[in-house]
Short mmCIF file of C-alpha atoms in Angstrom, two decimals:
data_model
loop_
_atom_site.label_atom_id
_atom_site.label_comp_id
_atom_site.label_asym_id
_atom_site.label_seq_id
_atom_site.Cartn_x
_atom_site.Cartn_y
_atom_site.Cartn_z
CA MET A 1 49.53 -49.58 8.28
CA LYS A 2 46.82 -49.97 9.81
CA ILE A 3 47.03 -47.35 12.12
CA LEU A 4 48.05 -44.91 9.47
CA GLY A 5 44.63 -46.08 7.97
CA LEU A 6 42.77 -46.08 10.59
CA LEU A 7 43.92 -42.47 10.98
CA CYS A 8 42.94 -41.20 7.55
CA ILE A 9 38.72 -42.48 8.10
CA LEU A 10 38.58 -40.78 10.91
CA LEU A 11 40.43 -37.73 9.46
CA GLY A 12 37.96 -38.32 6.74
CA SER A 13 35.44 -38.65 8.91
CA ILE A 14 35.80 -35.47 11.68
CA LEU A 15 36.44 -33.29 7.66
CA LEU A 16 33.18 -34.57 6.32
CA GLY A 17 31.13 -34.26 9.11
CA LEU A 18 32.43 -31.01 9.74
CA ARG A 19 32.04 -29.43 6.57
CA TYR A 20 28.30 -31.23 6.41
CA GLY A 21 28.27 -29.04 9.54
CA TRP A 22 29.56 -26.34 8.26
CA GLU A 23 27.57 -25.84 5.80
CA LEU A 24 24.44 -26.46 7.76
CA GLU A 25 25.92 -23.48 9.90
CA LEU A 26 26.33 -21.42 6.76
CA ILE A 27 22.52 -22.08 6.37
CA LEU A 28 21.49 -21.12 9.32
CA GLU A 29 23.05 -17.48 9.23
CA ASP A 30 21.05 -17.36 6.08
CA LYS A 31 17.93 -18.07 8.26
CA ARG A 32 19.02 -15.84 11.19
CA SER A 33 19.89 -12.93 9.26
CA LEU A 34 16.34 -12.55 6.94
CA LEU A 35 14.70 -13.23 10.24
CA ARG A 36 16.73 -9.91 11.37
CA LEU A 37 15.90 -8.23 8.26
CA ILE A 38 12.41 -9.14 9.03
CA SER A 39 12.17 -7.81 12.34
CA LEU A 40 13.74 -4.99 11.45
CA LEU A 41 11.42 -4.32 8.03
CA LYS A 42 8.29 -4.98 10.72
CA ARG A 43 10.26 -2.07 13.07
CA GLU A 44 10.55 0.59 10.40
CA ILE A 45 6.96 -0.45 8.94
CA ARG A 46 5.01 -0.46 11.72
CA PHE A 47 6.58 2.48 13.49
CA GLY A 48 7.51 4.81 10.96
CA ASN A 49 5.23 3.97 8.29
CA ALA A 50 8.81 3.79 6.33
CA SER A 51 8.31 3.10 2.03
CA LEU A 52 9.93 -0.11 1.10
CA PRO A 53 13.00 2.32 -0.39
CA GLU A 54 12.95 4.44 2.97
CA CYS A 55 13.16 1.23 5.50
CA PHE A 56 15.84 -0.32 2.56
CA TYR A 57 18.22 3.03 3.33
CA LYS A 58 17.49 3.41 7.41
CA ILE A 59 18.23 -0.71 7.59
CA GLY A 60 21.30 -1.06 5.09
CA MET A 61 23.33 2.05 6.70
CA GLY A 62 22.67 1.13 10.21
CA LYS A 63 26.10 -1.02 11.79
CA ASP A 64 25.91 -4.64 10.79
CA ALA A 65 23.43 -4.38 9.52
CA PRO A 66 22.13 -7.81 7.72
CA TYR A 67 22.54 -7.69 4.15
CA GLY A 68 22.99 -4.02 4.86
CA ASP A 69 25.66 -3.75 1.58
CA LYS A 70 22.70 -5.52 -0.69
CA LEU A 71 20.09 -3.31 0.86
CA ARG A 72 21.82 -0.34 0.01
CA ARG A 73 22.19 -1.51 -3.61
CA ILE A 74 18.56 -2.24 -4.40
CA TYR A 75 17.94 1.43 -2.69
CA GLU A 76 20.37 3.05 -4.89
CA GLU A 77 18.62 0.95 -7.81
CA VAL A 78 15.43 2.22 -6.78
CA ASP A 79 16.02 5.91 -6.67
CA GLU A 80 17.41 5.72 -9.83
CA ASN A 81 14.33 4.60 -11.22
CA LYS A 82 15.29 2.44 -14.34
CA GLY A 83 11.97 0.80 -13.99
CA GLU A 84 13.50 -1.84 -12.21
CA THR A 85 10.93 -3.17 -9.80
CA ILE A 86 11.37 -3.85 -6.34
CA PRO A 87 10.52 -7.54 -6.30
CA SER A 88 12.87 -7.64 -8.86
CA LEU A 89 15.95 -6.23 -7.44
CA ILE A 90 15.65 -8.50 -4.33
CA GLU A 91 15.59 -11.51 -6.37
CA LYS A 92 18.64 -9.98 -8.15
CA TYR A 93 20.74 -9.79 -5.28
CA PHE A 94 19.38 -12.00 -2.98
CA LYS A 95 18.96 -15.13 -5.61
CA ASP A 96 21.99 -16.52 -3.72
CA ILE A 97 20.25 -17.07 -0.24
CA GLY A 98 19.00 -20.16 0.39
CA ASP A 99 15.04 -20.15 1.08
CA VAL A 100 15.05 -15.99 -0.76
CA GLU A 101 11.83 -17.20 -2.19
CA ILE A 102 9.57 -16.89 0.96
CA PHE A 103 10.94 -13.37 1.79
CA LEU A 104 10.65 -12.54 -1.76
CA SER A 105 6.97 -13.87 -1.27
CA CYS A 106 5.66 -11.12 1.01
CA PHE A 107 6.78 -8.13 -2.11
CA THR A 108 4.41 -9.42 -4.44
CA ASN A 109 0.85 -9.88 -4.86
CA GLN A 110 0.30 -7.27 -2.33
CA SER A 111 -2.55 -6.18 -1.90
CA GLU A 112 -4.49 -2.66 -1.24
CA ASP A 113 -5.48 -3.27 2.79
CA GLY A 114 -2.61 -1.54 4.07
CA GLY A 115 -1.94 -5.02 6.50
CA GLY A 116 -1.28 -6.36 3.23
CA LEU A 117 2.84 -6.53 4.17
CA LEU A 118 2.84 -6.86 7.37
CA ASN A 119 0.78 -9.61 7.14
CA ALA A 120 2.96 -11.36 4.41
CA LEU A 121 6.49 -10.42 6.61
CA GLU A 122 4.48 -12.62 9.76
CA ARG A 123 4.22 -14.94 7.88
CA ALA A 124 7.66 -15.42 6.15
CA GLU A 125 8.79 -15.15 9.57
CA ALA A 126 6.58 -17.71 11.04
CA GLU A 127 7.93 -20.25 7.89
CA LEU A 128 11.70 -19.38 8.31
CA LEU A 129 11.81 -19.82 11.73
CA GLN A 130 10.13 -23.14 11.35
CA ARG A 131 12.60 -24.35 9.62
CA LYS A 132 15.76 -22.46 10.98
CA GLN A 133 14.42 -24.85 14.16
CA GLU A 134 14.33 -27.80 11.75
CA LEU A 135 17.98 -27.16 10.74
CA GLU A 136 19.17 -26.54 14.19
CA LYS A 137 17.25 -29.99 15.23
CA GLU A 138 19.18 -31.67 12.33
CA LEU A 139 22.72 -29.34 12.64
CA CYS A 140 22.23 -30.64 16.63
CA ASN A 141 21.54 -34.62 15.13
CA ARG A 142 24.20 -34.89 12.81
CA LYS A 143 26.62 -33.12 16.07
CA LYS A 144 26.01 -36.27 17.44
CA VAL A 145 25.75 -38.79 15.43
CA GLY A 146 29.17 -37.00 14.48
CA LEU A 147 30.22 -37.68 18.43
CA SER A 148 29.05 -40.91 18.86
CA LEU A 149 30.75 -42.04 15.22
CA GLY A 150 34.38 -40.26 16.48
CA THR A 151 33.90 -42.05 20.10
CA MET A 152 32.91 -45.54 17.98
CA GLY A 153 35.95 -44.89 16.14
CA GLY A 154 38.26 -43.98 19.23
CA LEU A 155 36.93 -46.76 21.00
CA MET A 156 37.35 -49.34 18.59
CA GLY A 157 40.92 -47.43 17.69
CA ILE A 158 41.98 -47.68 21.34
CA LEU A 159 41.28 -51.37 20.61
CA LEU A 160 43.07 -52.22 17.91
CA PHE A 161 45.71 -50.66 19.10
CA LEU A 162 45.87 -52.74 21.65
CA MET B 1 9.35 16.77 -16.04
CA GLU B 2 9.91 14.01 -19.57
CA LYS B 3 11.65 12.06 -17.78
CA ASP B 4 9.04 11.85 -14.53
CA ILE B 5 6.34 10.19 -16.95
CA LEU B 6 8.18 7.52 -17.64
CA ALA B 7 9.55 6.91 -13.96
CA MET B 8 6.21 6.83 -13.35
CA PHE B 9 5.79 3.74 -14.98
CA PRO B 10 7.15 -0.35 -14.58
CA LEU B 11 10.12 -0.54 -17.64
CA GLU B 12 7.46 -3.31 -19.08
CA TYR B 13 4.82 -0.53 -19.88
CA ARG B 14 7.62 2.72 -20.39
CA TYR B 15 7.14 2.06 -24.44
CA LEU B 16 3.33 2.82 -24.59
CA PHE B 17 4.02 6.40 -22.47
CA LEU B 18 7.42 7.32 -24.99
CA THR B 19 4.47 9.66 -26.48
CA ALA B 20 3.46 11.32 -23.89
CA LYS B 21 7.16 11.75 -22.72
CA GLU B 22 7.46 13.65 -26.16
CA HIS B 23 5.05 15.91 -24.99
CA GLY B 24 5.10 16.90 -21.48
CA GLN B 25 5.01 20.28 -21.56
CA THR B 26 1.30 20.20 -22.47
CA LEU B 27 -0.09 17.26 -21.66
CA ASN B 28 -2.21 17.66 -18.58
CA GLU B 29 -3.62 14.03 -17.95
CA ILE B 30 -3.11 10.48 -18.88
CA ARG B 31 -5.97 8.33 -17.58
CA ILE B 32 -5.54 5.18 -17.18
CA ARG B 33 -8.76 3.11 -17.06
CA ALA B 34 -9.14 -1.20 -16.44
CA GLY B 35 -9.95 -2.92 -19.90
CA GLN B 36 -10.23 0.41 -21.83
CA PRO B 37 -8.33 3.14 -23.96
CA LEU B 38 -5.25 4.76 -22.36
CA ILE B 39 -6.30 7.81 -22.97
CA PHE B 40 -4.07 10.96 -23.30
CA LEU B 41 -5.82 14.86 -22.27
CA GLU B 42 -3.14 17.33 -23.94
CA THR B 43 -4.40 21.41 -24.24
CA GLY B 44 -8.27 19.80 -25.08
CA GLU B 45 -7.12 16.89 -27.94
CA GLU B 46 -7.43 13.80 -27.02
CA TRP B 47 -5.72 11.25 -28.14
CA TYR B 48 -4.62 7.42 -27.84
CA VAL B 49 -1.98 5.07 -28.41
CA ASP B 50 -1.61 2.13 -30.84
CA TYR B 51 0.34 -1.36 -29.45
CA LYS B 52 3.78 0.14 -30.60
CA GLY B 53 2.81 3.31 -28.21
CA GLN B 54 2.63 5.64 -31.43
CA ARG B 55 0.53 8.21 -31.11
CA ILE B 56 -3.01 7.85 -32.17
CA PHE B 57 -6.54 9.25 -32.79
CA ASP B 58 -8.55 6.45 -33.51
CA LEU B 59 -10.12 4.89 -30.41
CA GLU B 60 -10.24 1.64 -32.33
CA SER B 61 -6.86 0.44 -32.49
CA ALA B 62 -6.19 2.39 -29.24
CA SER B 63 -3.85 0.54 -26.64
CA ARG B 64 -5.45 -1.05 -23.63
CA LEU B 65 -4.35 -1.92 -20.01
CA TYR B 66 -5.86 -3.96 -17.59
CA ARG B 67 -5.93 -4.54 -13.87
CA GLU B 68 -3.14 -6.56 -12.97
CA ASP B 69 -1.45 -3.69 -15.32
CA LEU B 70 -2.89 -1.26 -13.30
CA ASP B 71 -2.23 -3.00 -10.29
CA LYS B 72 1.44 -3.45 -11.43
CA ILE B 73 1.36 0.71 -11.88
CA LEU B 74 -0.16 1.88 -9.09
CA ALA B 75 2.40 -0.85 -7.05
CA HIS B 76 5.14 1.01 -9.02
CA LEU B 77 3.65 3.92 -8.22
CA CYS B 78 3.70 3.61 -4.64
CA ASN B 79 7.30 1.70 -4.60
CA TYR B 80 5.84 -1.39 -3.73
CA SER B 81 4.69 0.31 -0.65
CA ILE B 82 1.27 0.49 -0.69
CA TYR B 83 0.22 0.29 3.49
CA ALA B 84 2.86 3.58 3.35
CA TYR B 85 -0.17 5.59 1.22
CA GLN B 86 -3.38 4.17 3.08
CA GLU B 87 -4.34 8.23 3.89
CA GLU B 88 -3.37 9.16 0.53
CA ILE B 89 -5.56 6.48 -1.27
CA LYS B 90 -7.98 7.40 1.80
CA GLN B 91 -8.85 10.66 0.34
CA GLY B 92 -8.71 9.78 -3.42
CA PHE B 93 -5.51 10.20 -4.46
CA LEU B 94 -1.78 9.95 -4.36
CA THR B 95 1.12 12.30 -5.05
CA ILE B 96 4.51 11.34 -6.64
CA SER B 97 7.47 12.62 -7.00
CA GLY B 98 7.46 15.39 -9.60
CA GLY B 99 5.01 16.36 -7.29
CA HIS B 100 1.91 14.68 -9.90
CA ARG B 101 -0.95 14.14 -8.83
CA VAL B 102 -2.41 10.17 -9.28
CA GLY B 103 -6.34 10.25 -9.12
CA ILE B 104 -7.59 6.74 -7.94
CA ALA B 105 -11.23 4.74 -8.05
CA GLY B 106 -11.90 2.36 -6.96
CA GLN B 107 -14.26 0.02 -4.67
CA VAL B 108 -14.53 2.34 -1.33
CA VAL B 109 -14.72 0.80 1.85
CA MET B 110 -16.60 2.35 4.09
CA ASP B 111 -15.91 1.65 8.23
CA GLY B 112 -18.19 3.90 10.38
CA GLY B 113 -18.78 6.83 7.96
CA ARG B 114 -15.33 6.86 7.36
CA ILE B 115 -13.38 5.82 4.32
CA ARG B 116 -11.29 3.22 5.34
CA THR B 117 -9.55 2.60 2.45
CA ILE B 118 -9.78 1.98 -1.75
CA LYS B 119 -9.76 -1.25 -2.92
CA ASN B 120 -10.12 -2.79 -6.53
CA ILE B 121 -8.72 0.13 -7.85
CA HIS B 122 -9.91 -0.11 -11.50
CA ALA B 123 -9.27 3.74 -12.33
CA LEU B 124 -6.29 5.58 -12.18
CA ASN B 125 -6.08 9.76 -13.44
CA ILE B 126 -2.32 10.91 -13.75
CA ARG B 127 -2.49 14.53 -13.49
CA ILE B 128 1.13 15.84 -14.78
CA ALA B 129 1.97 19.09 -12.53
CA HIS B 130 3.44 22.28 -14.90
CA GLU B 131 5.20 24.83 -12.69
CA LYS B 132 4.65 27.96 -14.82
CA LYS B 133 6.73 30.75 -13.12
CA GLY B 134 6.32 34.36 -13.55
CA VAL B 135 2.93 33.83 -13.75
CA ALA B 136 2.51 36.55 -10.32
CA GLY B 137 5.28 39.20 -11.99
CA ASP B 138 2.25 41.12 -13.71
CA PHE B 139 0.57 41.14 -10.43
CA LEU B 140 3.14 42.41 -7.89
CA PRO B 141 2.86 45.49 -8.23
CA LEU B 142 -0.60 45.49 -7.15
CA ILE B 143 0.11 43.70 -3.71
CA TYR B 144 2.60 45.48 -2.34
CA GLU B 145 2.16 48.87 -0.56
CA LYS B 146 5.54 50.66 -0.06
CA GLY B 147 7.45 47.34 0.39
CA THR B 148 4.87 45.78 2.75
CA LEU B 149 2.27 43.16 1.56
CA LYS B 150 -1.04 43.66 1.58
CA ASN B 151 -3.36 39.98 2.83
CA ILE B 152 -4.24 38.47 -0.83
CA LEU B 153 -7.17 36.05 -2.31
CA ILE B 154 -7.45 34.50 -5.72
CA ILE B 155 -10.89 33.24 -5.92
CA SER B 156 -11.17 31.21 -9.13
CA PRO B 157 -13.38 28.22 -10.44
CA PRO B 158 -12.58 24.48 -10.27
CA GLY B 159 -8.97 24.58 -13.57
CA CYS B 160 -8.54 27.84 -13.05
CA GLY B 161 -4.68 28.34 -12.06
CA LYS B 162 -5.47 29.14 -8.73
CA THR B 163 -2.66 27.31 -7.32
CA THR B 164 -0.11 27.70 -10.03
CA LEU B 165 -0.85 31.62 -9.58
CA LEU B 166 -1.10 30.92 -5.61
CA ARG B 167 2.51 28.83 -5.51
CA ASP B 168 4.17 31.66 -8.24
CA PHE B 169 3.34 34.50 -5.64
CA ILE B 170 4.49 32.47 -2.55
CA ARG B 171 7.66 32.06 -5.04
CA TYR B 172 8.33 35.71 -5.02
CA ILE B 173 7.81 36.96 -1.92
CA SER B 174 9.72 34.20 -0.17
CA ASN B 175 12.61 34.98 -2.46
CA GLY B 176 11.94 38.82 -2.20
CA ASN B 177 11.28 41.06 -5.23
CA SER B 178 11.88 45.01 -6.79
CA TYR B 179 8.88 45.74 -4.98
CA GLY B 180 8.89 43.98 -1.40
CA LYS B 181 11.95 41.64 0.94
CA GLY B 182 12.12 38.27 1.50
CA MET B 183 9.54 37.20 4.01
CA THR B 184 8.76 33.97 5.68
CA VAL B 185 6.33 31.96 4.66
CA GLY B 186 4.65 29.29 6.08
CA VAL B 187 2.55 27.21 3.69
CA VAL B 188 0.09 24.50 4.89
CA ASP B 189 -0.14 22.09 2.30
CA GLU B 190 -3.05 20.03 2.81
CA ARG B 191 -3.73 17.70 -0.20
CA SER B 192 0.49 18.01 -1.67
CA GLU B 193 -0.88 20.73 -4.22
CA ILE B 194 1.00 23.54 -3.81
CA ALA B 195 4.85 22.27 -2.88
CA GLY B 196 3.77 18.95 -4.80
CA SER B 197 5.76 17.51 -1.68
CA TYR B 198 7.28 13.98 -1.98
CA MET B 199 7.74 12.14 1.42
CA GLY B 200 7.93 14.98 3.10
CA ASN B 201 10.13 16.60 0.68
CA PRO B 202 8.12 19.57 -1.64
CA GLN B 203 9.23 19.18 -5.38
CA LYS B 204 8.19 22.84 -6.74
CA ASP B 205 10.20 26.26 -6.17
CA LEU B 206 8.09 27.88 -3.74
CA GLY B 207 11.61 30.04 -2.74
CA ILE B 208 13.72 29.77 -0.03
CA ARG B 209 12.40 31.31 2.79
CA THR B 210 9.31 28.91 2.13
CA ASP B 211 8.29 26.05 5.29
CA VAL B 212 6.05 23.74 4.32
CA LEU B 213 3.50 21.77 6.77
CA ASP B 214 2.99 18.63 3.51
CA ALA B 215 -0.21 16.20 4.45
CA CYS B 216 -1.82 18.85 6.89
CA PRO B 217 -5.52 19.94 8.04
CA LYS B 218 -5.30 23.89 7.37
CA LEU B 219 -6.79 24.99 10.41
CA VAL B 220 -4.48 22.73 12.99
CA GLY B 221 -1.25 23.51 10.10
CA MET B 222 -1.49 27.12 10.39
CA MET B 223 -1.79 27.29 14.42
CA LEU B 224 1.43 24.88 14.30
CA LEU B 225 3.83 26.82 11.88
CA LEU B 226 2.41 30.49 14.11
CA ARG B 227 3.51 27.75 16.93
CA SER B 228 6.93 26.76 15.59
CA MET B 229 8.20 28.51 12.34
CA SER B 230 7.51 32.01 13.24
CA PRO B 231 6.18 33.48 9.60
CA GLN B 232 5.73 36.36 8.43
CA VAL B 233 3.49 35.23 5.45
CA ILE B 234 0.85 32.37 6.26
CA ALA B 235 -0.10 30.53 2.52
CA ILE B 236 -3.23 28.48 2.10
CA ASP B 237 -5.44 26.76 -0.64
CA GLU B 238 -8.75 26.05 -0.87
CA ILE B 239 -9.91 27.95 2.19
CA GLY B 240 -13.46 25.56 3.26
CA SER B 241 -14.88 26.55 6.32
CA VAL B 242 -16.03 28.85 9.16
CA GLU B 243 -13.15 28.08 11.37
CA GLU B 244 -10.40 28.15 8.61
CA ILE B 245 -11.43 31.78 8.36
CA GLU B 246 -11.62 32.54 11.71
CA ALA B 247 -7.81 30.79 12.11
CA LEU B 248 -6.88 33.53 9.50
CA LYS B 249 -8.24 36.32 11.14
CA VAL B 250 -6.52 35.54 14.57
CA ALA B 251 -3.69 34.97 12.32
CA SER B 252 -3.92 38.29 10.47
CA LEU B 253 -4.42 40.33 13.85
CA SER B 254 -0.61 38.54 15.51
CA GLY B 255 0.86 40.82 12.11
CA VAL B 256 1.06 37.89 9.58
CA LYS B 257 0.43 38.57 6.03
CA ILE B 258 -1.97 35.74 4.66
CA VAL B 259 -2.09 34.40 0.78
CA ALA B 260 -5.05 32.13 0.01
CA THR B 261 -6.93 30.97 -2.85
CA ILE B 262 -10.71 30.44 -2.46
CA HIS B 263 -13.88 28.53 -4.68
CA GLY B 264 -16.13 31.18 -6.80
CA SER B 265 -16.85 32.68 -9.74
CA SER B 266 -17.44 35.69 -9.23
CA LYS B 267 -16.43 38.53 -5.81
CA GLU B 268 -19.84 39.40 -4.88
CA ASP B 269 -20.70 35.58 -5.26
CA VAL B 270 -18.03 34.79 -2.90
CA LEU B 271 -17.91 37.77 -0.21
CA ARG B 272 -21.72 37.16 0.17
CA LYS B 273 -21.31 33.52 0.56
CA TRP B 274 -19.67 34.19 3.53
CA SER B 275 -21.51 37.03 4.49
CA ILE B 276 -23.85 35.25 5.16
CA ARG B 277 -21.94 32.88 7.68
CA GLY B 278 -20.58 35.74 9.44
CA LEU B 279 -17.73 36.31 8.36
CA LYS B 280 -16.09 39.63 5.63
CA LEU B 281 -13.33 39.12 3.96
CA GLU B 282 -12.94 41.93 2.44
CA GLU B 283 -11.92 42.55 6.52
CA ILE B 284 -9.12 40.42 6.32
CA PHE B 285 -8.08 40.12 2.44
CA GLU B 286 -7.05 43.66 1.27
CA CYS B 287 -5.55 42.37 -2.20
CA ILE B 288 -8.37 40.53 -4.82
CA PHE B 289 -7.89 38.37 -7.63
CA LEU B 290 -10.42 36.58 -9.85
CA LEU B 291 -9.07 34.31 -12.06
CA SER B 292 -11.69 33.08 -15.36
CA LYS B 293 -11.23 30.91 -18.53
CA THR B 294 -11.68 32.28 -21.89
CA LYS B 295 -11.13 30.29 -25.21
CA ASP B 296 -8.08 28.60 -23.61
CA GLN B 297 -6.57 31.54 -22.11
CA TYR B 298 -6.45 31.87 -18.73
CA VAL B 299 -7.39 35.96 -17.06
CA GLY B 300 -6.66 36.93 -14.18
CA ARG B 301 -7.57 40.49 -12.38
CA LYS B 302 -7.63 42.63 -9.72
CA VAL B 303 -11.50 43.01 -8.25
#
C-alpha cells in the first residue's frame, strides 16, 4: 500500500510537472513564432517596402510560415475590403495567441513618419525577446525543481522500500 | 466606381459616404478637412451630408470629421502601411485602388531644401477618377495618315481633360482601330494619373499592347522603355522641361511615335514659349490638339 501510494504521488508530481512544462513550452513556442513573424515583417518592409497586406500575403504563402493560415485569411479579408481595419483583423485572428497585445500595438497609432512601423516592430521584438528569456529562465528553473523533487522522491522511495 | 468610393473609408465612416456612392458617376471631389464640414463637389455643385449621411445643402447641419478621423481614414487609404507611401506622400498625393487620387495637406518637413515628408495631415482631397471611353473616337481620322500614326500633342489648360483624352488615344492606338493597326505603347506615368496604377497595376484600361512605367520620372522612363520594351509609341503626360522634349526628339528620330500633353491655352503661346528655349515643337509634332472648356462643356479641336 505504501509503495502504491508513493508511486501515485510520484506519478502525479511528474505528470503535473510535465503539464506545466508543456504549457510553458507552448507559450514559448508562441513567442518564438511571433518573433519570427516580426523578423519576416521587418525584412519585407525594409527590403521590399511592401505594404502590410502584401507582407501578410508573401509571408503567409511561405513554406513553414509562422501563422501562415491566419496571415492568408487576413490578406483575403483586406482584399475584400469590407471596411474592417487591419488592427481589428489581427485582433480577430490572433486573439488566442499569448502577448498578442504587444504585436498588435505596432499597428495602431502609426505615425506619418516612414520609420513608424519599423520602430514599433523593433520595440515589440525587444519586449517579446525579454519575455521569452524570462520564460525560458522560468522553464529552466522549473525543470531543475522538478528534477530535484523527482530525485528526492526517488531516494525517499528507495529508503522506504528498504 | 460606386464600390470604390465606400471602399476608401473604414467601416465606421461608410454611412457618411452612401450618398456619394449613389452620385459616383458625377462626383468629382470629396474634401475632408479637420474640424470642417465634409464637402462633396459634383459638376459645379457643392453639397454636404448630415449626421445620418443624407445629402444636404445647409452648411450649418453638415457633418464634420476631426483629426483622429482623418488619421484613421488616411491609415485605411494606405492599408495601414503609411511607410510604403512615403514617396507619394512627399509629392502630396496618393493613388489608391481604382486610380483615384488623394491630395494631402499638412505640415511639410524639409530636409536640405527637399521635402522629407508631410506630417500632421489635416486635409484630404479625394479626386474621383472617371474613365471616359470613346472621347478620342472623333479625332481618330486626324491622327493617322494612310494608316501611319502621327506624333500627337495635346495642349490644354488644367482641368479640361487632357489626361482623359490622352488615355483614350493610348487605348485606341494600343488596341488598334479602323484607321490603324494596334501598336505597342509605352507609357511613362510619372504621377500615376494616366494608368491610375495601384501597387504597380494599371487600374484604367489602356489597351492590350500597353506597358506602363509607374511613378517613374519621364526622362528616365522614356530611355528605359526605349531600351527594354521596344515601344512603337511613347506616351507621356505634361511635358515640362527642355530635357524631356530633347528626349522625345531623340525617340522620334529613332522611329518611335509620340503622344504627349502640355499645359497651355493656345498653340501660339505654347510654341512661342518653347521656341524661346530653342525648341521647335512643330518639328516633332505633326498633329496638335487644343482643349478648352466652355459652359461646362469640354471642347477639343485640331489646330
